């Protein structure tokens, strides 16, 4: 009995393993993380992007509820005290209609109109390219996405070159020069802005809807037709429900882009006081109404973030609509018969209207003394290389203007430095996200680097102005310097650079680094000798994509640039303000050429094609 008692008191068998406590587990993970600098680098980059991305956004939101300089006496409060004055002024005051509600209404009507028109045009073109035997399908698959490769306000300048009337000073438009005066609603405002944005963003529908149509199994249509369904019933009850995620995603992305579009409403809206949210924000900043600008910018951010979160939700739900084909699945082309030639003519007409006519108009305007006079003595190269021109602020052609080359130098310096830094930081973010053992750090870096994509560019620029316009602690005021433009562009382009880095590192296993580590190579040596050489293609992508976007970008620079830091986009916009139409169009053509050739170079280097599969 005693033996049994002693046995009962004996300790548990040695096979039983004690589970570590939470504290011990945390210490172990910290010790593992400390052996390599990955987590430390991740922490430093997280702090950097918190300051460059999260803090500016928080700053402008706080500006909306804090007393700003110049309003202390009116509000009987000190600068920085909490107030609802700016919220009341924007949303419920007598001037709220001009500050917010009318611009919001104009933004919504333009966006809805652009969505509907782009769905009609892009949907028809997507069906013709993806599902029919239209002539030249492969060529049109690439040609019809060119409008999105070019700056949207390129087409706005072409429109005003054609339809400009005497409402605005300067040279007349082509139609007025020929004796036909376009009415204001055609020359400016809601109608032309809607048309241009629809043609510019129709490639979204062409790509998303066209890709979905290409994957659609033709046998589903055949089955419905065998059961007696008519063509419209097949379209309404089979094709459209399965295409709904692609269509909704196109609509939401177009809406988000229209929300932050600045150049087109600026060129075609402000001459007749047609304001959208982006131009209202610009006017508030220009008139130094910082608190009002904070409210408008925060409103644009909230709408933009909500819109793109809905799109992300739709992308997840789209999996329910996937049709999995087997050996019997097929994508059969519909024969157009007698409609084959008219369909090709329609696609060609859209290309001419959205690309050919605007670019030809802009170019001809730069080599003509008087608009719309097609005589030999009216053609000249003065606006390109002329001297002693009869103008006040521009006495030489643009190619001989020191202002152009100063803007070009600023563009290459700012955009080049920001793009190179973005590419390197994007690769580091990808490395940390994939390699760090600290999951919270990986998730945070993913989210914070994607945040600028959810914020329209003009609102993000306003956030930077809010944070860096005045000294804050050891950081001096940066407004008016190259530094603020570089920092803002780095942060704004991080969604593209970080996604390129994450995608690249996902495909790189640990084995090459582990072999080098066994051979005694440190982290920096492994990055220089192994990771960067293997991922050089992704690094080039992470540099080139921000460079292209920065070259044609306007919303960010128009808020933060000053005459001494002019880039090509702001320089051309300044020429527009001076009514130097020919010179402005010449600069815009240069920007469009750089953006288009840069996009082609990016596709060549990455061996991708925006239209891949649509015309196959």
Coordinates of C-alpha atoms in Angstrom, one line a residue:
X1 CA 0.0 0.0 0.0
X2 CA 2.9 2.3 0.8
X3 CA 4.4 1.5 -2.5
X4 CA 1.2 2.6 -4.3
X5 CA 1.1 5.8 -2.3
X6 CA 4.6 6.7 -3.2
X7 CA 4.0 5.9 -6.9
X8 CA 1.0 8.2 -6.8
X9 CA 3.2 11.0 -5.4
X10 CA 5.9 10.5 -8.1
X11 CA 6.3 13.3 -10.7
X12 CA 4.8 12.9 -14.1
X13 CA 6.5 10.8 -16.7
X14 CA 9.4 12.4 -18.5
X15 CA 7.5 12.3 -21.9
X16 CA 5.2 15.1 -20.8
X17 CA 6.4 18.5 -22.3
X18 CA 5.8 21.8 -20.5
X19 CA 4.2 24.4 -22.8
X20 CA 6.2 27.7 -22.8
X21 CA 4.4 30.7 -21.4
X22 CA 3.4 33.7 -23.5
X23 CA 6.3 35.7 -22.1
X24 CA 8.8 33.0 -23.0
X25 CA 7.3 32.7 -26.5
X26 CA 7.6 36.4 -27.0
X27 CA 11.2 36.4 -25.7
X28 CA 12.1 33.5 -28.1
X29 CA 10.6 35.3 -31.1
X30 CA 12.4 38.5 -30.2
X31 CA 15.7 36.6 -29.9
X32 CA 15.2 35.0 -33.3
X33 CA 14.2 38.4 -34.9
X34 CA 17.3 40.1 -33.4
X35 CA 19.7 37.7 -35.2
X36 CA 18.9 39.3 -38.5
X37 CA 18.2 43.0 -39.2
X38 CA 15.1 42.3 -41.2
X39 CA 12.7 43.2 -38.4
X40 CA 14.8 46.2 -37.4
X41 CA 14.7 47.4 -41.0
X42 CA 11.0 46.7 -41.0
X43 CA 10.5 48.8 -37.9
X44 CA 12.4 51.7 -39.4
X45 CA 10.5 51.6 -42.6
X46 CA 7.2 51.4 -40.7
X47 CA 8.2 54.5 -38.7
X48 CA 9.2 56.3 -42.0
X49 CA 5.9 55.5 -43.8
X50 CA 3.9 56.4 -40.7
X51 CA 5.5 59.8 -40.9
X52 CA 5.3 60.2 -44.6
X53 CA 1.8 58.7 -45.2
X54 CA -0.3 58.4 -42.0
X55 CA 0.8 61.6 -40.2
X56 CA 0.0 64.0 -43.1
X57 CA -3.5 62.4 -43.5
X58 CA -4.1 62.8 -39.7
X59 CA -2.8 66.3 -39.9
X60 CA -5.2 67.6 -42.5
X61 CA -8.1 65.9 -40.7
X62 CA -7.1 67.7 -37.5
X63 CA -6.9 71.0 -39.4
X64 CA -10.7 70.5 -40.0
X65 CA -11.4 70.7 -36.3
X66 CA -8.7 73.1 -35.0
X67 CA -8.5 76.9 -35.0
X68 CA -6.2 78.0 -37.8
X69 CA -4.1 81.1 -38.1
X70 CA -6.1 84.3 -38.7
X71 CA -9.3 83.1 -37.1
X72 CA -8.3 83.4 -33.4
X73 CA -10.1 86.7 -32.9
X74 CA -13.2 85.7 -34.8
X75 CA -13.6 82.5 -32.8
X76 CA -12.2 83.9 -29.5
X77 CA -9.9 80.9 -29.2
X78 CA -6.2 80.2 -29.5
X79 CA -4.6 78.6 -32.5
X80 CA -4.9 74.8 -32.3
X81 CA -8.0 74.8 -30.0
X82 CA -10.8 72.5 -31.1
X83 CA -13.7 74.0 -33.1
X84 CA -16.6 73.0 -35.3
X85 CA -16.5 76.3 -37.2
X86 CA -15.0 74.9 -40.4
X87 CA -17.4 71.9 -40.4
X88 CA -20.3 74.3 -40.0
X89 CA -19.0 76.6 -42.7
X90 CA -18.5 73.8 -45.2
X91 CA -21.7 71.8 -44.5
X92 CA -24.4 74.1 -43.1
X93 CA -23.4 77.8 -43.5
X94 CA -24.9 80.1 -46.2
X95 CA -21.7 79.6 -48.3
X96 CA -21.7 75.8 -48.0
X97 CA -23.5 75.5 -51.3
X98 CA -20.6 77.1 -53.1
X99 CA -17.9 75.5 -51.0
X100 CA -19.1 71.9 -50.9
X101 CA -22.6 70.9 -52.0
X102 CA -22.6 72.3 -55.5
X103 CA -19.1 70.9 -56.2
X104 CA -20.2 67.6 -54.8
X105 CA -23.3 67.5 -57.0
X106 CA -21.1 68.5 -60.0
X107 CA -18.6 65.8 -59.1
X108 CA -21.3 63.1 -58.8
X109 CA -23.1 64.1 -62.1
X110 CA -19.8 64.2 -64.0
X111 CA -18.7 60.8 -62.5
X112 CA -22.1 59.2 -63.2
X113 CA -22.2 60.5 -66.7
X114 CA -18.6 59.4 -67.4
X115 CA -19.4 55.9 -66.0
X116 CA -22.5 55.4 -68.1
X117 CA -20.9 56.6 -71.3
X118 CA -17.7 54.6 -70.7
X119 CA -19.7 51.5 -70.0
X120 CA -21.6 51.9 -73.3
X121 CA -18.4 52.6 -75.3
X122 CA -16.1 50.3 -73.4
X123 CA -18.6 47.5 -73.2
X124 CA -19.3 47.5 -76.9
X125 CA -15.6 47.6 -77.7
X126 CA -14.8 44.8 -75.2
X127 CA -17.4 42.6 -76.8
X128 CA -16.2 43.3 -80.3
X129 CA -12.6 42.6 -79.4
X130 CA -13.1 39.6 -77.2
X131 CA -16.1 37.8 -78.8
X132 CA -16.3 38.7 -82.5
X133 CA -14.4 38.3 -85.7
X134 CA -14.0 42.1 -86.2
X135 CA -11.2 43.2 -88.5
X136 CA -8.0 44.3 -86.7
X137 CA -8.9 42.9 -83.3
X138 CA -5.3 42.5 -82.1
X139 CA -4.4 46.1 -83.2
X140 CA -7.5 47.6 -81.6
X141 CA -6.9 45.7 -78.4
X142 CA -3.7 47.8 -77.8
X143 CA -4.7 51.0 -79.6
X144 CA -7.9 51.5 -77.7
X145 CA -6.1 51.6 -74.3
X146 CA -3.8 54.4 -75.4
X147 CA -6.1 57.1 -73.9
X148 CA -5.3 55.9 -70.4
X149 CA -1.5 56.0 -71.1
X150 CA -1.8 59.7 -71.7
X151 CA -2.6 62.5 -69.2
X152 CA -6.3 63.2 -69.1
X153 CA -5.9 67.0 -69.4
X154 CA -4.1 66.5 -72.7
X155 CA -7.6 65.9 -74.2
X156 CA -9.0 68.8 -72.3
X157 CA -6.5 71.2 -74.0
X158 CA -7.4 69.6 -77.4
X159 CA -11.1 70.3 -76.6
X160 CA -10.5 73.9 -75.7
X161 CA -8.3 74.4 -78.8
X162 CA -11.3 73.3 -80.9
X163 CA -14.3 74.7 -79.1
X164 CA -13.0 77.7 -77.2
X165 CA -15.3 80.7 -77.6
X166 CA -15.2 84.4 -76.6
X167 CA -16.2 83.7 -73.0
X168 CA -12.5 83.4 -72.3
X169 CA -9.8 85.7 -73.6
X170 CA -6.9 84.8 -75.8
X171 CA -6.9 83.3 -79.3
X172 CA -10.3 82.0 -80.5
X173 CA -10.9 78.3 -80.9
X174 CA -10.9 76.6 -84.3
X175 CA -14.7 76.6 -84.7
X176 CA -15.0 80.2 -83.8
X177 CA -12.2 81.1 -86.2
X178 CA -14.2 79.4 -88.9
X179 CA -17.3 81.5 -88.0
X180 CA -19.1 78.9 -85.8
X181 CA -19.3 80.0 -82.2
X182 CA -19.9 77.0 -79.9
X183 CA -22.3 77.6 -77.0
X184 CA -20.8 77.7 -73.5
X185 CA -22.3 74.3 -72.5
X186 CA -20.3 72.7 -75.4
X187 CA -17.1 74.7 -74.9
X188 CA -16.9 74.4 -71.1
X189 CA -18.5 72.8 -68.0
X190 CA -20.2 69.5 -67.4
X191 CA -20.7 68.2 -70.9
X192 CA -17.0 68.3 -72.2
X193 CA -15.6 67.2 -68.8
X194 CA -18.0 64.2 -68.9
X195 CA -17.1 63.3 -72.5
X196 CA -13.3 63.5 -71.9
X197 CA -13.3 61.5 -68.7
X198 CA -15.5 58.8 -70.3
X199 CA -13.2 58.4 -73.2
X200 CA -10.1 58.5 -70.9
X201 CA -11.4 55.9 -68.5
X202 CA -13.2 53.6 -71.1
X203 CA -10.1 51.4 -71.2
X204 CA -11.0 50.3 -67.6
X205 CA -14.1 48.8 -69.0
X206 CA -12.3 47.5 -72.0
X207 CA -9.7 45.7 -69.9
X208 CA -11.9 44.4 -67.0
X209 CA -15.0 43.6 -68.9
X210 CA -13.1 42.3 -71.9
X211 CA -11.0 39.9 -69.8
X212 CA -14.2 38.6 -68.2
X213 CA -15.9 38.1 -71.6
X214 CA -12.8 36.3 -72.9
X215 CA -13.0 33.7 -70.1
X216 CA -16.8 33.2 -70.5
X217 CA -17.6 29.7 -71.8
X218 CA -19.6 29.9 -75.0
X219 CA -21.3 26.6 -74.3
X220 CA -23.4 28.3 -71.6
X221 CA -24.9 30.4 -74.4
X222 CA -25.4 27.3 -76.6
X223 CA -27.2 25.5 -73.8
X224 CA -29.5 28.4 -73.3
X225 CA -30.2 28.8 -77.0
X226 CA -31.0 25.0 -77.3
X227 CA -33.5 25.4 -74.5
X228 CA -35.2 28.2 -76.5
X229 CA -33.8 31.3 -75.0
X230 CA -33.7 34.4 -77.2
X231 CA -30.5 36.5 -77.6
X232 CA -31.7 39.2 -75.3
X233 CA -32.6 36.6 -72.6
X234 CA -29.1 35.0 -72.9
X235 CA -27.6 38.5 -72.5
X236 CA -29.8 39.5 -69.5
X237 CA -30.0 36.3 -67.6
X238 CA -26.7 34.6 -68.3
X239 CA -24.0 36.9 -69.6
X240 CA -24.7 40.0 -67.6
X241 CA -25.0 38.3 -64.2
X242 CA -21.7 36.5 -64.7
X243 CA -20.1 39.8 -65.9
X244 CA -21.6 41.8 -63.0
X245 CA -18.4 41.8 -60.8
X246 CA -16.2 43.1 -63.7
X247 CA -18.8 45.8 -64.6
X248 CA -19.2 47.0 -61.0
X249 CA -15.5 47.0 -60.4
X250 CA -15.0 49.1 -63.6
X251 CA -17.7 51.5 -62.4
X252 CA -16.2 52.0 -58.9
X253 CA -12.7 52.5 -60.2
X254 CA -13.9 55.1 -62.7
X255 CA -15.8 56.9 -60.0
X256 CA -12.7 56.9 -57.7
X257 CA -10.6 58.3 -60.5
X258 CA -13.2 61.0 -61.4
X259 CA -13.3 62.0 -57.7
X260 CA -9.7 63.1 -57.7
X261 CA -9.4 64.3 -61.3
X262 CA -8.1 67.9 -61.3
X263 CA -6.6 68.9 -64.7
X264 CA -9.8 68.4 -66.8
X265 CA -12.1 70.4 -64.5
X266 CA -9.5 73.1 -64.1
X267 CA -9.1 73.6 -67.8
X268 CA -12.7 73.2 -68.8
X269 CA -14.6 74.1 -65.7
X270 CA -13.1 77.2 -64.0
X271 CA -13.6 79.5 -67.0
X272 CA -17.4 79.2 -66.4
X273 CA -17.1 78.7 -62.6
X274 CA -18.1 75.1 -62.9
X275 CA -16.4 73.6 -59.8
X276 CA -16.0 70.0 -58.6
X277 CA -14.6 68.9 -55.3
X278 CA -11.0 68.9 -56.5
X279 CA -11.1 72.4 -57.9
X280 CA -13.0 73.6 -54.8
X281 CA -10.2 72.2 -52.6
X282 CA -7.6 73.9 -54.8
X283 CA -9.5 77.2 -54.5
X284 CA -9.7 76.9 -50.7
X285 CA -5.9 76.3 -50.5
X286 CA -5.1 79.1 -52.9
X287 CA -7.2 81.5 -50.7
X288 CA -5.4 80.2 -47.6
X289 CA -8.6 78.8 -46.0
X290 CA -6.7 76.0 -44.4
X291 CA -9.6 74.8 -42.1
X292 CA -12.1 74.7 -45.0
X293 CA -9.5 72.9 -47.2
X294 CA -9.1 70.3 -44.4
X295 CA -12.8 69.6 -44.3
X296 CA -13.1 69.3 -48.1
X297 CA -9.9 67.1 -48.3
X298 CA -11.2 64.9 -45.5
X299 CA -14.5 64.5 -47.3
X300 CA -12.8 63.5 -50.6
X301 CA -10.6 61.0 -48.7
X302 CA -13.6 59.4 -47.0
X303 CA -15.5 59.1 -50.3
X304 CA -12.4 57.7 -52.0
X305 CA -11.6 55.2 -49.3
X306 CA -15.2 54.0 -49.1
X307 CA -15.4 53.6 -52.8
X308 CA -12.2 51.5 -53.1
X309 CA -13.2 49.4 -50.0
X310 CA -16.4 48.6 -51.8
X311 CA -14.4 47.6 -54.9
X312 CA -12.2 45.3 -52.7
X313 CA -15.3 43.7 -51.3
X314 CA -16.7 43.1 -54.8
X315 CA -13.4 41.5 -55.9
X316 CA -13.7 39.0 -53.1
X317 CA -17.3 38.3 -53.9
X318 CA -16.5 37.9 -57.6
X319 CA -15.2 34.4 -56.8
X320 CA -18.8 33.3 -56.5
X321 CA -19.3 34.1 -60.2
X322 CA -16.2 32.1 -61.5
X323 CA -17.1 29.5 -64.1
X324 CA -14.5 26.7 -64.1
X325 CA -14.1 25.3 -67.6
X326 CA -12.9 21.9 -68.6
X327 CA -11.7 20.3 -71.8
X328 CA -15.1 21.1 -73.2
X329 CA -15.0 24.8 -72.4
X330 CA -14.5 27.2 -75.3
X331 CA -14.4 30.9 -76.3
X332 CA -16.0 30.9 -79.7
X333 CA -16.0 34.1 -81.7
X334 CA -19.4 35.3 -83.0
X335 CA -19.4 36.0 -86.7
X336 CA -20.6 39.5 -87.5
X337 CA -21.4 38.9 -91.1
X338 CA -22.6 42.1 -92.8
X339 CA -21.9 44.0 -89.6
X340 CA -18.2 43.2 -89.6
X341 CA -17.1 46.3 -91.5
X342 CA -19.5 48.8 -89.5
X343 CA -18.1 47.3 -86.3
X344 CA -14.6 48.0 -87.4
X345 CA -15.5 51.5 -88.5
X346 CA -17.0 52.1 -85.0
X347 CA -13.9 51.0 -83.2
X348 CA -11.7 53.1 -85.6
X349 CA -14.0 56.1 -84.9
X350 CA -13.6 55.8 -81.2
X351 CA -9.8 55.6 -81.6
X352 CA -9.8 58.7 -83.8
X353 CA -12.0 60.6 -81.3
X354 CA -10.1 59.6 -78.2
X355 CA -6.5 59.6 -79.5
X356 CA -6.0 60.6 -83.1
X357 CA -8.0 63.8 -83.3
X358 CA -6.8 65.3 -79.9
X359 CA -3.1 64.7 -80.7
X360 CA -3.3 65.9 -84.2
X361 CA -5.2 69.0 -83.0
X362 CA -2.6 69.8 -80.4
X363 CA 0.2 69.4 -82.8
X364 CA -1.3 71.5 -85.6
X365 CA -2.1 74.2 -83.1
X366 CA 1.6 74.5 -82.2
X367 CA 2.6 75.1 -85.9
X368 CA -0.1 77.5 -86.9
X369 CA 0.0 81.3 -86.4
X370 CA -3.8 81.7 -86.6
X371 CA -6.1 78.9 -85.6
X372 CA -7.9 76.8 -88.3
X373 CA -6.3 78.6 -91.3
X374 CA -4.9 75.8 -93.4
X375 CA -2.7 77.9 -95.7
X376 CA 1.0 77.4 -96.2
X377 CA 1.9 80.9 -95.1
X378 CA 0.1 80.2 -91.7
X379 CA 2.4 77.4 -90.7
X380 CA 5.4 78.1 -88.6
X381 CA 7.8 76.6 -86.1
X382 CA 8.0 79.8 -84.1
X383 CA 6.2 78.3 -81.1
X384 CA 8.8 75.5 -81.0
X385 CA 12.1 77.3 -81.9
X386 CA 11.2 80.9 -82.7
X387 CA 12.9 84.0 -81.3
X388 CA 11.6 87.5 -80.5
X389 CA 8.0 86.4 -80.4
X390 CA 5.4 89.1 -79.9
X391 CA 4.4 88.0 -76.5
X392 CA 5.0 89.4 -73.0
X393 CA 6.1 86.4 -70.9
X394 CA 7.3 84.0 -73.6
X395 CA 9.5 85.7 -76.2
X396 CA 11.0 82.5 -77.6
X397 CA 9.7 79.1 -78.7
X398 CA 9.3 76.6 -75.9
X399 CA 12.4 74.6 -76.9
X400 CA 14.5 77.8 -76.5
X401 CA 12.8 78.9 -73.3
X402 CA 14.9 78.6 -70.2
X403 CA 11.7 78.1 -68.2
X404 CA 11.0 74.9 -70.1
X405 CA 14.5 73.5 -69.4
X406 CA 14.3 74.5 -65.8
X407 CA 11.0 72.7 -65.5
X408 CA 12.4 69.7 -67.3
X409 CA 15.4 69.6 -65.0
X410 CA 13.1 69.9 -62.0
X411 CA 10.9 67.1 -63.4
X412 CA 13.8 64.7 -64.0
X413 CA 15.4 65.6 -60.6
X414 CA 12.2 65.3 -58.5
X415 CA 10.5 62.4 -60.3
X416 CA 13.8 60.6 -60.9
X417 CA 14.9 60.8 -57.3
X418 CA 11.5 60.0 -55.9
X419 CA 11.0 57.0 -58.3
X420 CA 14.5 55.5 -57.5
X421 CA 13.9 55.9 -53.8
X422 CA 10.4 54.4 -54.2
X423 CA 11.7 51.4 -56.1
X424 CA 14.4 50.7 -53.4
X425 CA 12.0 51.2 -50.5
X426 CA 9.4 49.0 -52.3
X427 CA 11.9 46.2 -52.6
X428 CA 12.8 46.6 -48.9
X429 CA 9.1 46.6 -48.0
X430 CA 8.6 43.4 -50.0
X431 CA 11.6 41.8 -48.3
X432 CA 10.4 42.6 -44.8
X433 CA 6.8 41.7 -45.5
X434 CA 7.8 38.2 -46.8
X435 CA 10.8 37.5 -44.5
X436 CA 10.0 39.1 -41.1
X437 CA 8.8 36.7 -38.4
X438 CA 6.8 39.5 -36.8
X439 CA 3.4 39.1 -38.5
X440 CA 2.0 42.4 -37.1
X441 CA 4.9 44.3 -38.8
X442 CA 4.2 42.6 -42.1
X443 CA 0.5 43.4 -42.0
X444 CA 1.1 47.0 -41.0
X445 CA 3.6 47.6 -43.8
X446 CA 1.2 46.1 -46.3
X447 CA -1.6 48.4 -45.2
X448 CA 0.3 51.7 -44.7
X449 CA 2.1 51.6 -48.0
X450 CA -1.2 50.9 -49.8
X451 CA -3.0 53.8 -48.1
X452 CA -2.1 56.6 -50.6
X453 CA -3.9 54.6 -53.3
X454 CA -7.2 55.1 -51.4
X455 CA -6.7 58.9 -51.2
X456 CA -7.2 61.0 -54.3
X457 CA -4.0 62.8 -55.3
X458 CA -5.2 66.3 -54.7
X459 CA -6.3 65.5 -51.1
X460 CA -3.0 63.8 -50.4
X461 CA -1.2 66.9 -51.6
X462 CA -3.3 69.0 -49.3
X463 CA -2.4 66.7 -46.5
X464 CA 1.3 67.3 -47.2
X465 CA 0.8 71.0 -47.3
X466 CA -1.0 70.9 -44.0
X467 CA 1.9 69.0 -42.3
X468 CA 5.0 70.7 -43.9
X469 CA 3.9 74.2 -44.6
X470 CA 5.1 75.3 -41.2
X471 CA 8.0 74.2 -39.0
X472 CA 7.1 71.2 -36.8
X473 CA 9.6 70.4 -34.1
X474 CA 13.1 69.8 -35.6
X475 CA 11.6 69.7 -39.1
X476 CA 11.7 73.1 -40.9
X477 CA 9.0 74.3 -43.2
X478 CA 9.4 72.6 -46.5
X479 CA 6.8 74.3 -48.7
X480 CA 8.4 75.8 -51.8
X481 CA 11.3 73.3 -51.7
X482 CA 12.2 70.4 -53.9
X483 CA 12.2 68.2 -50.7
X484 CA 8.5 68.4 -50.1
X485 CA 7.8 67.4 -53.7
X486 CA 10.2 64.4 -53.5
X487 CA 8.8 63.2 -50.2
X488 CA 5.2 63.6 -51.4
X489 CA 5.9 61.7 -54.6
X490 CA 7.7 58.9 -52.8
X491 CA 4.7 58.4 -50.5
X492 CA 2.1 58.8 -53.3
X493 CA 3.9 56.1 -55.4
X494 CA 4.5 53.6 -52.7
X495 CA 1.4 51.5 -53.5
X496 CA 2.9 50.6 -56.9
X497 CA 6.5 50.2 -55.7
X498 CA 5.6 48.2 -52.6
X499 CA 3.3 45.8 -54.5
X500 CA 6.0 45.3 -57.1
X501 CA 8.4 44.4 -54.3
X502 CA 6.0 42.2 -52.4
X503 CA 5.1 40.3 -55.6
X504 CA 8.8 39.8 -56.5
X505 CA 9.8 38.6 -53.0
X506 CA 6.9 36.2 -52.9
X507 CA 8.5 34.3 -55.8
X508 CA 12.0 34.2 -54.2
X509 CA 12.7 31.3 -51.9
X510 CA 14.9 31.5 -48.9
X511 CA 17.4 28.9 -50.1
X512 CA 19.8 31.2 -52.0
X513 CA 20.1 33.5 -48.9
X514 CA 20.5 30.6 -46.5
X515 CA 23.3 29.2 -48.6
X516 CA 25.1 32.5 -48.6
X517 CA 24.4 32.9 -44.8
X518 CA 26.1 29.5 -44.2
X519 CA 29.1 30.8 -46.2
X520 CA 29.3 33.7 -43.8
X521 CA 27.7 36.5 -45.9
X522 CA 26.0 39.2 -43.9
X523 CA 22.5 40.7 -44.6
X524 CA 23.8 43.6 -46.7
X525 CA 26.1 41.4 -48.8
X526 CA 23.2 39.0 -49.4
X527 CA 21.0 41.9 -50.6
X528 CA 23.7 43.3 -52.9
X529 CA 25.0 40.0 -54.3
X530 CA 21.8 37.8 -54.3
X531 CA 18.5 39.5 -53.8
X532 CA 18.9 42.7 -55.9
X533 CA 20.5 40.8 -58.9
X534 CA 17.7 38.3 -58.9
X535 CA 15.0 40.9 -58.5
X536 CA 16.5 43.5 -60.8
X537 CA 13.5 43.2 -63.1
X538 CA 11.1 44.0 -60.3
X539 CA 13.3 46.8 -59.0
X540 CA 13.2 48.4 -62.5
X541 CA 9.4 48.0 -62.5
X542 CA 9.2 49.6 -59.0
X543 CA 11.2 52.6 -60.4
X544 CA 9.7 52.9 -63.9
X545 CA 6.0 52.8 -62.9
X546 CA 6.3 55.7 -60.4
X547 CA 8.4 57.6 -62.9
X548 CA 5.7 57.3 -65.6
X549 CA 3.0 58.3 -63.1
X550 CA 5.0 61.2 -61.8
X551 CA 5.9 62.6 -65.2
X552 CA 2.2 63.0 -66.2
X553 CA 0.9 63.7 -62.7
X554 CA -0.7 67.0 -62.0
X555 CA -2.9 66.9 -58.8
X556 CA 0.1 66.5 -56.5
X557 CA 2.3 69.1 -58.1
X558 CA -0.3 71.8 -58.6
X559 CA -0.8 72.1 -54.8
X560 CA 2.9 71.8 -53.7
X561 CA 4.9 73.3 -56.5
X562 CA 5.8 77.0 -56.7
X563 CA 7.4 78.9 -59.7
X564 CA 10.9 78.0 -58.6
X565 CA 10.0 74.3 -58.4
X566 CA 7.9 74.2 -61.6
X567 CA 7.7 70.8 -63.3
X568 CA 6.6 70.2 -66.8
X569 CA 2.9 69.7 -65.8
X570 CA 2.7 72.8 -63.7
X571 CA 4.7 74.8 -66.3
X572 CA 2.2 73.8 -69.0
X573 CA -0.7 74.7 -66.7
X574 CA 0.8 78.1 -66.1
X575 CA 1.0 78.7 -69.9
X576 CA -2.7 77.8 -70.0
X577 CA -3.4 80.5 -67.4
X578 CA -1.5 83.0 -69.5
X579 CA -3.5 82.0 -72.6
X580 CA -0.4 80.9 -74.5
X581 CA -2.2 78.1 -76.2
X582 CA 0.4 77.0 -78.7
X583 CA 3.2 76.9 -76.2
X584 CA 1.1 75.0 -73.6
X585 CA 0.0 72.4 -76.2
X586 CA 3.7 71.9 -77.2
X587 CA 4.7 71.2 -73.6
X588 CA 1.7 68.8 -73.2
X589 CA 2.7 66.9 -76.3
X590 CA 6.2 66.4 -74.8
X591 CA 4.6 65.1 -71.6
X592 CA 2.3 62.8 -73.5
X593 CA 5.2 61.4 -75.6
X594 CA 7.3 60.7 -72.5
X595 CA 4.3 59.0 -70.7
X596 CA 3.4 56.9 -73.7
X597 CA 7.0 55.8 -74.5
X598 CA 7.6 55.2 -70.8
X599 CA 4.6 52.9 -70.6
X600 CA 5.8 50.9 -73.6
X601 CA 9.2 50.6 -72.1
X602 CA 7.7 49.4 -68.8
X603 CA 5.7 46.7 -70.8
X604 CA 8.9 45.7 -72.7
X605 CA 11.0 45.4 -69.6
X606 CA 8.4 43.5 -67.6
X607 CA 7.3 41.4 -70.6
X608 CA 3.6 42.3 -69.9
X609 CA 0.9 43.9 -72.0
X610 CA -2.1 45.8 -70.7
X611 CA -4.2 44.4 -73.5
X612 CA -2.8 40.8 -73.2
X613 CA -5.3 38.3 -74.2
X614 CA -8.0 40.7 -75.4
X615 CA -7.2 40.3 -79.1
X616 CA -5.8 36.8 -79.1

